[in-house]
mmCIF file of C-alpha atoms and ligand atoms in Angstrom:
data_model
loop_
_atom_site.group_PDB
_atom_site.id
_atom_site.type_symbol
_atom_site.label_atom_id
_atom_site.label_comp_id
_atom_site.label_asym_id
_atom_site.label_seq_id
_atom_site.Cartn_x
_atom_site.Cartn_y
_atom_site.Cartn_z
ATOM 1 C CA UNK A 185 0.000 0.000 0.000
ATOM 2 C CA UNK A 186 1.223 3.533 -0.838
ATOM 3 C CA UNK A 187 0.274 6.192 1.695
ATOM 4 C CA UNK A 188 0.838 9.938 1.531
ATOM 5 C CA UNK A 189 1.339 11.991 4.701
ATOM 6 C CA UNK A 190 0.492 15.691 4.413
ATOM 7 C CA UNK A 191 2.005 17.816 7.183
ATOM 8 C CA UNK A 192 5.167 16.617 8.896
ATOM 9 C CA UNK A 193 5.167 18.632 12.125
ATOM 10 C CA UNK A 194 4.867 17.197 15.647
ATOM 11 C CA UNK A 195 2.131 14.653 14.992
ATOM 12 C CA UNK A 196 2.684 14.177 11.243
ATOM 13 C CA UNK A 197 6.284 13.053 11.701
ATOM 14 C CA UNK A 198 5.146 10.642 14.427
ATOM 15 C CA UNK A 199 2.449 9.200 12.137
ATOM 16 C CA UNK A 200 4.948 8.925 9.278
ATOM 17 C CA UNK A 201 7.311 6.904 11.464
ATOM 18 C CA UNK A 202 4.479 4.610 12.609
ATOM 19 C CA UNK A 203 3.303 4.055 9.023
ATOM 20 C CA UNK A 204 6.855 3.372 7.860
ATOM 21 C CA UNK A 205 6.997 0.507 10.389
ATOM 22 C CA UNK A 206 3.588 -0.896 9.379
ATOM 23 C CA UNK A 207 3.929 -4.220 7.549
ATOM 24 C CA UNK A 208 1.125 -3.387 5.066
ATOM 25 C CA UNK A 209 2.643 -0.030 4.046
ATOM 26 C CA UNK A 210 5.065 -0.594 1.202
ATOM 27 C CA UNK A 211 5.787 3.040 0.358
ATOM 28 C CA UNK A 212 5.309 6.379 2.024
ATOM 29 C CA UNK A 213 5.296 9.832 0.403
ATOM 30 C CA UNK A 214 5.398 12.950 2.593
ATOM 31 C CA UNK A 215 4.774 16.635 1.876
ATOM 32 C CA UNK A 216 4.651 19.778 3.987
ATOM 33 C CA UNK A 217 4.093 23.479 3.341
ATOM 34 C CA UNK A 218 7.726 23.673 4.435
ATOM 35 C CA UNK A 219 9.438 21.333 1.906
ATOM 36 C CA UNK A 220 12.659 21.233 3.943
ATOM 37 C CA UNK A 221 10.709 19.801 6.880
ATOM 38 C CA UNK A 222 9.159 17.153 4.627
ATOM 39 C CA UNK A 223 12.580 16.262 3.227
ATOM 40 C CA UNK A 224 14.047 15.919 6.716
ATOM 41 C CA UNK A 225 11.237 13.615 7.878
ATOM 42 C CA UNK A 226 11.429 11.606 4.644
ATOM 43 C CA UNK A 227 15.114 11.031 5.298
ATOM 44 C CA UNK A 228 14.473 9.916 8.871
ATOM 45 C CA UNK A 229 11.687 7.418 8.135
ATOM 46 C CA UNK A 230 12.757 6.231 4.675
ATOM 47 C CA UNK A 231 9.941 7.955 2.712
ATOM 48 C CA UNK A 232 9.858 9.872 -0.563
ATOM 49 C CA UNK A 233 9.402 13.637 -0.208
ATOM 50 C CA UNK A 234 7.025 15.396 -2.617
ATOM 51 C CA UNK A 235 7.588 19.124 -3.208
ATOM 52 C CA UNK A 236 3.924 19.974 -2.536
ATOM 53 C CA UNK A 237 0.484 18.463 -2.014
ATOM 54 C CA UNK A 238 -0.382 18.389 -5.743
ATOM 55 C CA UNK A 239 2.750 16.390 -6.458
ATOM 56 C CA UNK A 240 2.009 14.051 -3.545
ATOM 57 C CA UNK A 241 -1.519 13.380 -4.809
ATOM 58 C CA UNK A 242 -0.081 12.529 -8.213
ATOM 59 C CA UNK A 243 2.142 9.743 -6.894
ATOM 60 C CA UNK A 244 -0.231 6.789 -7.266
ATOM 61 C CA UNK A 245 -1.382 6.649 -3.654
ATOM 62 C CA UNK A 246 -3.907 4.303 -2.037
ATOM 63 C CA UNK A 247 -4.699 6.673 0.856
ATOM 64 C CA UNK A 248 -3.611 9.880 2.586
ATOM 65 C CA UNK A 249 -2.993 10.898 6.188
ATOM 66 C CA UNK A 250 -3.618 14.591 6.841
ATOM 67 C CA UNK A 251 -1.663 16.020 9.776
ATOM 68 C CA UNK A 252 -1.199 19.606 8.662
ATOM 69 C CA UNK A 253 -2.156 22.620 10.746
ATOM 70 C CA UNK A 254 -5.899 22.564 11.486
ATOM 71 C CA UNK A 255 -6.767 25.461 9.161
ATOM 72 C CA UNK A 256 -5.785 23.378 6.118
ATOM 73 C CA UNK A 257 -7.678 20.181 7.031
ATOM 74 C CA UNK A 258 -10.998 20.901 5.307
ATOM 75 C CA UNK A 259 -9.425 21.838 1.988
ATOM 76 C CA UNK A 260 -7.055 18.849 2.092
ATOM 77 C CA UNK A 261 -9.927 16.471 2.931
ATOM 78 C CA UNK A 262 -11.828 17.778 -0.093
ATOM 79 C CA UNK A 263 -8.768 17.422 -2.340
ATOM 80 C CA UNK A 264 -8.210 13.836 -1.193
ATOM 81 C CA UNK A 265 -11.904 13.054 -1.778
ATOM 82 C CA UNK A 266 -11.805 14.561 -5.284
ATOM 83 C CA UNK A 267 -8.757 12.373 -5.971
ATOM 84 C CA UNK A 268 -10.859 9.362 -4.878
ATOM 85 C CA UNK A 269 -8.579 8.619 -1.914
ATOM 86 C CA UNK A 270 -9.593 7.437 1.546
ATOM 87 C CA UNK A 271 -8.245 9.858 4.141
ATOM 88 C CA UNK A 272 -7.282 9.804 7.769
ATOM 89 C CA UNK A 273 -7.329 13.341 9.200
ATOM 90 C CA UNK A 274 -6.206 14.711 12.517
ATOM 91 C CA UNK A 275 -8.918 16.421 14.540
ATOM 92 C CA UNK A 276 -10.660 18.763 14.006
ATOM 93 C CA UNK A 277 -11.969 18.787 10.418
ATOM 94 C CA UNK A 278 -12.353 22.561 10.519
ATOM 95 C CA UNK A 279 -12.633 25.328 13.058
ATOM 96 C CA UNK A 280 -16.337 25.884 12.425
ATOM 97 C CA UNK A 281 -19.468 23.955 11.506
ATOM 98 C CA UNK A 282 -19.854 25.347 7.939
ATOM 99 C CA UNK A 283 -16.253 24.420 7.087
ATOM 100 C CA UNK A 284 -16.801 20.950 8.533
ATOM 101 C CA UNK A 285 -20.015 20.460 6.555
ATOM 102 C CA UNK A 286 -18.327 21.550 3.307
ATOM 103 C CA UNK A 287 -15.549 18.992 3.797
ATOM 104 C CA UNK A 288 -18.052 16.265 4.691
ATOM 105 C CA UNK A 289 -20.111 17.079 1.598
ATOM 106 C CA UNK A 290 -17.019 16.597 -0.585
ATOM 107 C CA UNK A 291 -16.414 13.193 1.040
ATOM 108 C CA UNK A 292 -20.066 12.181 0.605
ATOM 109 C CA UNK A 293 -20.062 13.270 -3.031
ATOM 110 C CA UNK A 294 -16.897 11.297 -3.767
ATOM 111 C CA UNK A 295 -18.085 8.288 -1.765
ATOM 112 C CA UNK A 296 -14.683 7.992 -0.084
ATOM 113 C CA UNK A 297 -13.869 7.159 3.543
ATOM 114 C CA UNK A 298 -12.770 9.727 6.112
ATOM 115 C CA UNK A 299 -11.431 8.591 9.494
ATOM 116 C CA UNK A 300 -10.794 11.153 12.228
ATOM 117 C CA UNK A 301 -7.886 11.047 14.648
ATOM 118 C CA UNK A 302 -9.620 10.720 17.996
ATOM 119 C CA UNK A 303 -6.955 8.320 19.264
ATOM 120 C CA UNK A 304 -8.345 7.960 22.784
ATOM 121 C CA UNK A 305 -10.871 5.517 21.292
ATOM 122 C CA UNK A 306 -7.884 3.172 20.821
ATOM 123 C CA UNK A 307 -6.446 3.568 24.327
ATOM 124 C CA UNK A 308 -6.730 0.442 26.503
ATOM 125 C CA UNK A 309 -8.102 2.334 29.524
ATOM 126 C CA UNK A 310 -10.863 4.137 27.614
ATOM 127 C CA UNK A 311 -11.827 0.926 25.838
ATOM 128 C CA UNK A 312 -12.159 -0.815 29.207
ATOM 129 C CA UNK A 313 -14.260 2.102 30.505
ATOM 130 C CA UNK A 314 -16.628 1.835 27.548
ATOM 131 C CA UNK A 315 -17.062 -1.893 28.138
ATOM 132 C CA UNK A 316 -17.623 -1.345 31.882
ATOM 133 C CA UNK A 317 -20.330 1.268 31.251
ATOM 134 C CA UNK A 318 -22.053 -0.938 28.721
ATOM 135 C CA UNK A 319 -21.830 -4.013 30.973
ATOM 136 C CA UNK A 320 -23.549 -2.065 33.763
ATOM 137 C CA UNK A 321 -20.593 -2.367 36.168
ATOM 138 C CA UNK A 322 -21.117 1.187 37.452
ATOM 139 C CA UNK A 323 -24.847 0.828 37.915
ATOM 140 C CA UNK A 324 -26.483 4.153 37.055
ATOM 141 C CA UNK A 325 -23.710 6.439 35.801
ATOM 142 C CA UNK A 326 -24.297 9.903 37.279
ATOM 143 C CA UNK A 327 -20.931 11.736 37.194
ATOM 144 C CA UNK A 328 -17.991 11.914 34.801
ATOM 145 C CA UNK A 329 -14.859 14.004 35.416
ATOM 146 C CA UNK A 330 -12.309 14.547 32.652
ATOM 147 C CA UNK A 331 -8.936 16.289 32.698
ATOM 148 C CA UNK A 332 -6.652 17.209 29.813
ATOM 149 C CA UNK A 333 -3.515 18.910 31.097
ATOM 150 C CA UNK A 334 -0.551 19.766 28.901
ATOM 151 C CA UNK A 335 2.721 20.374 30.719
ATOM 152 C CA UNK A 336 3.503 23.527 28.771
ATOM 153 C CA UNK A 337 1.996 25.763 26.090
ATOM 154 C CA UNK A 338 2.496 24.811 22.429
ATOM 155 C CA UNK A 339 4.660 27.084 20.252
ATOM 156 C CA UNK A 340 3.145 30.600 20.094
ATOM 157 C CA UNK A 341 2.617 30.268 16.324
ATOM 158 C CA UNK A 342 0.382 27.206 16.903
ATOM 159 C CA UNK A 343 -2.191 29.007 19.067
ATOM 160 C CA UNK A 344 -3.868 31.382 16.565
ATOM 161 C CA UNK A 345 -4.325 28.449 14.145
ATOM 162 C CA UNK A 346 -5.569 25.968 16.761
ATOM 163 C CA UNK A 347 -9.157 27.204 17.219
ATOM 164 C CA UNK A 348 -8.633 27.706 20.946
ATOM 165 C CA UNK A 349 -8.464 25.393 23.936
ATOM 166 C CA UNK A 350 -12.002 24.004 23.562
ATOM 167 C CA UNK A 351 -11.787 23.103 19.860
ATOM 168 C CA UNK A 352 -8.159 21.954 20.137
ATOM 169 C CA UNK A 353 -8.070 20.037 23.463
ATOM 170 C CA UNK A 354 -11.469 19.734 25.122
ATOM 171 C CA UNK A 355 -12.809 18.319 21.835
ATOM 172 C CA UNK A 356 -10.913 15.094 22.722
ATOM 173 C CA UNK A 357 -12.739 14.919 26.064
ATOM 174 C CA UNK A 358 -16.070 15.559 24.372
ATOM 175 C CA UNK A 359 -15.460 12.790 21.856
ATOM 176 C CA UNK A 360 -14.400 10.275 24.473
ATOM 177 C CA UNK A 361 -17.300 11.130 26.795
ATOM 178 C CA UNK A 362 -19.729 10.501 23.905
ATOM 179 C CA UNK A 363 -17.917 7.277 22.961
ATOM 180 C CA UNK A 364 -17.568 5.847 26.464
ATOM 181 C CA UNK A 365 -21.073 6.743 27.688
ATOM 182 C CA UNK A 366 -22.968 6.392 24.404
ATOM 183 C CA UNK A 367 -24.845 9.610 25.298
ATOM 184 C CA UNK A 368 -25.044 13.030 23.630
ATOM 185 C CA UNK A 369 -24.182 16.357 25.249
ATOM 186 C CA UNK A 370 -27.225 18.634 25.300
ATOM 187 C CA UNK A 371 -26.020 21.708 27.227
ATOM 188 C CA UNK A 372 -22.720 23.274 28.321
ATOM 189 C CA UNK A 373 -21.534 26.008 30.617
ATOM 190 C CA UNK A 374 -17.858 26.896 30.223
ATOM 191 C CA UNK A 375 -15.354 29.317 31.689
ATOM 192 C CA UNK A 376 -11.749 30.046 30.786
ATOM 193 C CA UNK A 377 -8.777 31.821 32.298
ATOM 194 C CA UNK A 378 -6.058 33.660 30.404
ATOM 195 C CA UNK A 379 -4.050 34.634 33.476
ATOM 196 C CA UNK A 380 -0.980 32.707 32.214
ATOM 197 C CA UNK A 381 1.361 33.810 29.404
ATOM 198 C CA UNK A 382 0.573 36.836 27.237
ATOM 199 C CA UNK A 383 0.613 34.596 24.148
ATOM 200 C CA UNK A 384 -2.862 33.315 25.098
ATOM 201 C CA UNK A 385 -4.372 36.803 25.437
ATOM 202 C CA UNK A 386 -2.734 37.832 22.153
ATOM 203 C CA UNK A 387 -4.336 34.805 20.420
ATOM 204 C CA UNK A 388 -7.766 35.491 22.030
ATOM 205 C CA UNK A 389 -7.406 32.118 23.738
ATOM 206 C CA UNK A 390 -7.301 30.843 27.325
ATOM 207 C CA UNK A 391 -4.631 28.705 28.995
ATOM 208 C CA UNK A 392 -7.031 26.963 31.375
ATOM 209 C CA UNK A 393 -10.703 26.071 31.056
ATOM 210 C CA UNK A 394 -13.493 24.252 32.812
ATOM 211 C CA UNK A 395 -16.848 23.183 31.424
ATOM 212 C CA UNK A 396 -19.946 21.572 32.843
ATOM 213 C CA UNK A 397 -21.582 19.317 30.258
ATOM 214 C CA UNK A 398 -25.052 17.831 30.708
ATOM 215 C CA UNK A 399 -25.738 14.572 28.864
ATOM 216 C CA UNK A 400 -29.098 13.620 27.412
ATOM 217 C CA UNK A 401 -29.810 11.226 30.299
ATOM 218 C CA UNK A 402 -28.955 13.859 32.906
ATOM 219 C CA UNK A 403 -25.428 12.592 33.647
ATOM 220 C CA UNK A 404 -23.186 15.475 34.681
ATOM 221 C CA UNK A 405 -19.680 15.860 33.250
ATOM 222 C CA UNK A 406 -16.989 18.256 34.364
ATOM 223 C CA UNK A 407 -14.228 18.772 31.814
ATOM 224 C CA UNK A 408 -11.071 20.685 32.704
ATOM 225 C CA UNK A 409 -8.138 21.547 30.483
ATOM 226 C CA UNK A 410 -4.934 23.501 30.879
ATOM 227 C CA UNK A 411 -1.786 24.202 28.889
ATOM 228 C CA UNK A 412 0.193 24.869 32.082
ATOM 229 C CA UNK A 413 0.415 21.664 34.150
ATOM 230 C CA UNK A 414 3.990 21.863 35.437
ATOM 231 C CA UNK A 415 3.816 18.342 36.893
ATOM 232 C CA UNK A 416 3.511 16.703 33.461
ATOM 233 C CA UNK A 417 1.026 15.485 30.860
ATOM 234 C CA UNK A 418 -2.150 14.336 32.533
ATOM 235 C CA UNK A 419 -5.182 12.968 30.681
ATOM 236 C CA UNK A 420 -7.734 11.252 32.865
ATOM 237 C CA UNK A 421 -11.380 10.310 33.138
ATOM 238 C CA UNK A 422 -13.278 9.303 36.252
ATOM 239 C CA UNK A 423 -16.684 7.660 36.033
ATOM 240 C CA UNK A 424 -18.931 7.380 39.054
ATOM 241 C CA UNK A 425 -22.164 5.422 39.311
ATOM 242 C CA UNK A 426 -24.385 4.185 42.072
ATOM 243 C CA UNK A 427 -22.521 0.844 42.117
ATOM 244 C CA UNK A 428 -18.852 1.552 41.393
ATOM 245 C CA UNK A 429 -16.295 4.206 40.471
ATOM 246 C CA UNK A 430 -13.587 3.809 37.819
ATOM 247 C CA UNK A 431 -10.640 5.837 36.576
ATOM 248 C CA UNK A 432 -8.806 5.970 33.239
ATOM 249 C CA UNK A 433 -5.288 7.406 33.092
ATOM 250 C CA UNK A 434 -4.361 6.756 36.714
ATOM 251 C CA UNK A 435 -1.083 4.841 36.703
ATOM 252 C CA UNK A 436 2.490 5.033 37.972
ATOM 253 C CA UNK A 437 3.250 7.853 35.501
ATOM 254 C CA UNK A 438 0.238 10.070 36.303
ATOM 255 C CA UNK A 439 1.710 13.419 37.366
ATOM 256 C CA UNK A 440 -0.282 13.666 40.568
ATOM 257 C CA UNK A 441 1.032 13.471 44.132
ATOM 258 C CA UNK A 442 -1.116 12.439 47.060
ATOM 259 C CA UNK A 443 -0.413 14.332 50.270
ATOM 260 C CA UNK A 444 -1.913 11.652 52.492
ATOM 261 C CA UNK A 445 0.492 9.923 54.919
ATOM 262 C CA UNK A 446 2.001 6.637 53.597
ATOM 263 C CA UNK A 447 0.936 7.355 50.033
ATOM 264 C CA UNK A 448 3.311 6.654 47.123
ATOM 265 C CA UNK A 449 6.087 9.126 46.297
ATOM 266 C CA UNK A 450 5.619 11.470 43.314
ATOM 267 C CA UNK A 451 5.919 9.538 40.029
ATOM 268 C CA UNK A 452 9.623 9.303 39.111
ATOM 269 C CA UNK A 453 8.834 9.427 35.366
ATOM 270 C CA UNK A 454 5.622 11.427 34.829
ATOM 271 C CA UNK A 455 4.153 11.356 31.312
ATOM 272 C CA UNK A 456 5.935 14.139 29.383
ATOM 273 C CA UNK A 457 3.454 14.583 26.528
ATOM 274 C CA UNK A 458 0.766 13.187 24.248
ATOM 275 C CA UNK A 459 3.167 11.314 21.964
ATOM 276 C CA UNK A 460 4.479 9.198 24.851
ATOM 277 C CA UNK A 461 1.180 8.749 26.703
ATOM 278 C CA UNK A 462 -0.814 7.753 23.635
ATOM 279 C CA UNK A 463 1.868 6.106 21.438
ATOM 280 C CA UNK A 464 0.100 2.700 21.345
ATOM 281 C CA UNK A 465 -3.263 4.403 20.620
ATOM 282 C CA UNK A 466 -1.820 6.427 17.707
ATOM 283 C CA UNK A 467 -0.359 3.236 16.232
ATOM 284 C CA UNK A 468 -3.641 1.359 16.706
ATOM 285 C CA UNK A 469 -5.726 4.089 15.028
ATOM 286 C CA UNK A 470 -3.428 4.040 11.980
ATOM 287 C CA UNK A 471 -3.562 0.260 11.903
ATOM 288 C CA UNK A 472 -7.377 0.585 11.901
ATOM 289 C CA UNK A 473 -7.078 3.047 9.008
ATOM 290 C CA UNK A 474 -4.922 0.610 7.022
ATOM 291 C CA UNK A 475 -7.548 -2.087 7.595
ATOM 292 C CA UNK A 476 -10.289 0.354 6.559
ATOM 293 C CA UNK A 477 -8.410 1.132 3.322
ATOM 294 C CA UNK A 478 -8.015 -2.600 2.681
ATOM 295 C CA UNK A 479 -11.750 -3.061 3.189
ATOM 296 C CA UNK A 480 -11.167 -5.334 6.185
ATOM 297 C CA UNK A 481 -12.796 -3.234 8.915
ATOM 298 C CA UNK A 482 -15.466 -0.536 9.287
ATOM 299 C CA UNK A 483 -14.632 3.122 9.861
ATOM 300 C CA UNK A 484 -14.022 3.490 13.625
ATOM 301 C CA UNK A 485 -14.537 7.276 13.729
ATOM 302 C CA UNK A 486 -16.146 8.972 10.745
ATOM 303 C CA UNK A 487 -16.828 12.606 9.950
ATOM 304 C CA UNK A 488 -20.208 12.714 11.733
ATOM 305 C CA UNK A 489 -18.437 11.895 14.994
ATOM 306 C CA UNK A 490 -16.057 14.806 14.477
ATOM 307 C CA UNK A 491 -18.964 17.123 13.654
ATOM 308 C CA UNK A 492 -20.776 16.130 16.853
ATOM 309 C CA UNK A 493 -17.696 16.762 18.991
ATOM 310 C CA UNK A 494 -16.991 20.073 17.266
ATOM 311 C CA UNK A 495 -20.523 21.344 17.914
ATOM 312 C CA UNK A 496 -20.066 20.724 21.640
ATOM 313 C CA UNK A 497 -16.608 22.338 21.653
ATOM 314 C CA UNK A 498 -18.042 25.318 19.804
ATOM 315 C CA UNK A 499 -20.902 25.545 22.311
ATOM 316 C CA UNK A 500 -18.251 25.665 25.076
ATOM 317 C CA UNK A 501 -16.399 28.474 23.282
ATOM 318 C CA UNK A 502 -19.671 30.422 22.866
ATOM 319 C CA UNK A 503 -20.573 29.810 26.505
ATOM 320 C CA UNK A 504 -17.180 31.132 27.625
ATOM 321 C CA UNK A 505 -17.398 34.227 25.445
ATOM 322 C CA UNK A 506 -21.056 35.021 26.236
ATOM 323 C CA UNK A 507 -20.851 33.915 29.857
ATOM 324 C CA UNK A 508 -24.028 31.794 29.760
ATOM 325 C CA UNK A 509 -25.217 28.187 29.414
ATOM 326 C CA UNK A 510 -25.488 27.166 25.735
ATOM 327 C CA UNK A 511 -27.695 24.404 24.335
ATOM 328 C CA UNK A 512 -25.761 22.359 21.757
ATOM 329 C CA UNK A 513 -28.748 22.577 19.385
ATOM 330 C CA UNK A 514 -27.923 26.325 19.079
ATOM 331 C CA UNK A 515 -24.778 25.392 17.126
ATOM 332 C CA UNK A 516 -26.022 24.832 13.571
HETATM 333 N N1 NAD B 760 -4.734 13.667 18.037
HETATM 334 C C1 NAD B 760 -3.870 14.305 18.780
HETATM 335 O O1 NAD B 760 -3.609 13.947 19.913
HETATM 336 C C2 NAD B 760 -3.166 15.491 18.223
HETATM 337 C C3 NAD B 760 -1.995 15.941 18.845
HETATM 338 C C4 NAD B 760 -1.345 17.029 18.295
HETATM 339 C C5 NAD B 760 -1.858 17.652 17.177
HETATM 340 N N2 NAD B 760 -3.008 17.201 16.622
HETATM 341 C C6 NAD B 760 -3.558 17.845 15.440
HETATM 342 O O2 NAD B 760 -2.647 17.643 14.381
HETATM 343 C C7 NAD B 760 -2.536 18.801 13.581
HETATM 344 C C8 NAD B 760 -1.074 19.215 13.492
HETATM 345 O O3 NAD B 760 -0.627 19.524 14.788
HETATM 346 P P1 NAD B 760 0.948 19.570 15.105
HETATM 347 O O4 NAD B 760 1.045 19.708 16.568
HETATM 348 O O5 NAD B 760 1.672 18.459 14.436
HETATM 349 O O6 NAD B 760 1.318 20.968 14.427
HETATM 350 P P2 NAD B 760 2.729 21.438 13.832
HETATM 351 O O7 NAD B 760 2.627 22.918 13.768
HETATM 352 O O8 NAD B 760 3.856 20.807 14.575
HETATM 353 O O9 NAD B 760 2.756 20.819 12.358
HETATM 354 C C9 NAD B 760 1.872 21.213 11.347
HETATM 355 C C10 NAD B 760 2.608 21.043 10.026
HETATM 356 O O10 NAD B 760 1.655 21.261 8.965
HETATM 357 C C11 NAD B 760 2.317 21.989 7.935
HETATM 358 N N3 NAD B 760 1.298 22.608 7.115
HETATM 359 C C12 NAD B 760 0.493 23.663 7.422
HETATM 360 N N4 NAD B 760 -0.343 23.907 6.401
HETATM 361 C C13 NAD B 760 -0.092 22.989 5.444
HETATM 362 C C14 NAD B 760 -0.627 22.724 4.167
HETATM 363 N N5 NAD B 760 -1.629 23.461 3.668
HETATM 364 N N6 NAD B 760 -0.131 21.690 3.456
HETATM 365 C C15 NAD B 760 0.874 20.940 3.950
HETATM 366 N N7 NAD B 760 1.440 21.148 5.159
HETATM 367 C C16 NAD B 760 0.950 22.167 5.890
HETATM 368 C C17 NAD B 760 3.232 22.943 8.684
HETATM 369 O O11 NAD B 760 4.279 23.434 7.850
HETATM 370 C C18 NAD B 760 3.735 22.051 9.820
HETATM 371 O O12 NAD B 760 4.908 21.353 9.469
HETATM 372 C C19 NAD B 760 -3.463 19.834 14.195
HETATM 373 O O13 NAD B 760 -4.662 19.836 13.485
HETATM 374 C C20 NAD B 760 -3.701 19.345 15.606
HETATM 375 O O14 NAD B 760 -5.002 19.669 16.064
HETATM 376 C C21 NAD B 760 -3.655 16.127 17.110
#
């Protein structure tokens, strides 16, 4: 199989390396808006570098992986669809609902597959949580708490293109809450703080946020996110029901120290970032994409899933800006 990777930054170079190791991937072609970056990654993983996206699409590919900056996703999805190629795209599809719908229309018209990169669906802990909820182990689920904490802000240039903390980070929590619980978010109330570095205020973004999400069965979800968690990279979910309580992401590398007497010492090797914490999940989602392209497995996360998560993230952003609860049905 010949796969093209568009965008060879932080996550694109990681995906390129994973694909280069995949036994079903015979050839890899990479391209980036910065051709020198594409050439460097091609050299590292043993891929061909194309000078631009048009050249990449002309290289007889079976599929493409889109890992460019978010602002380019929708257009690249449409180009892949018009070329008749199945695509895997990093989240989100676009920064707004109209852009997302335009990209999805191009995919529908072409009849191609689009898989979105919500990798938490491939993480062992979240998969176990989904099974536990479905098996009734928690009894009546009433409370979910999620945390997404980055150890440090991304590069300043990334922020204005990211869509903000809700669309960029909290969208992962929204997706995994929907996937684990099988419920839809109906209303949100969100707040944000930009008291950290000036780069957040300059980008109109916040460095820390909290949202209260209400699910369609009344389950309450609190979702917190920050770009400034000095202790390390911390992504967790806690689920509480009237029979049991479970946690995802609580292990010997969780950057959290208990102050109770006789509790374990701080983790000696806290998770440093998303690439380390979710490495097996990123590999598994690309393996699922390869199987989708080969016609061996269904699409594990299609464009409608991304649209649903985006609408909730956008409702959070509106709630933060307008300082009021927002019904998700408002986001059309
Ligand atoms: N699933 C996850 O956990 C996860 C983690 C990080 C990033 N992401 C997503 O991946 C995407 C990339 O993030 P990143 O952190 O790797 O960013 P990055 O800034 O490190 O890399 C983006 C790359 O895309 C290139 N690029 C921009 N526009 C392009 C275009 N039109 N054509 C080709 N290349 C183009 C840039 O030159 C850059 O090399 C974002 O959409 C982000 O939301 C997802």
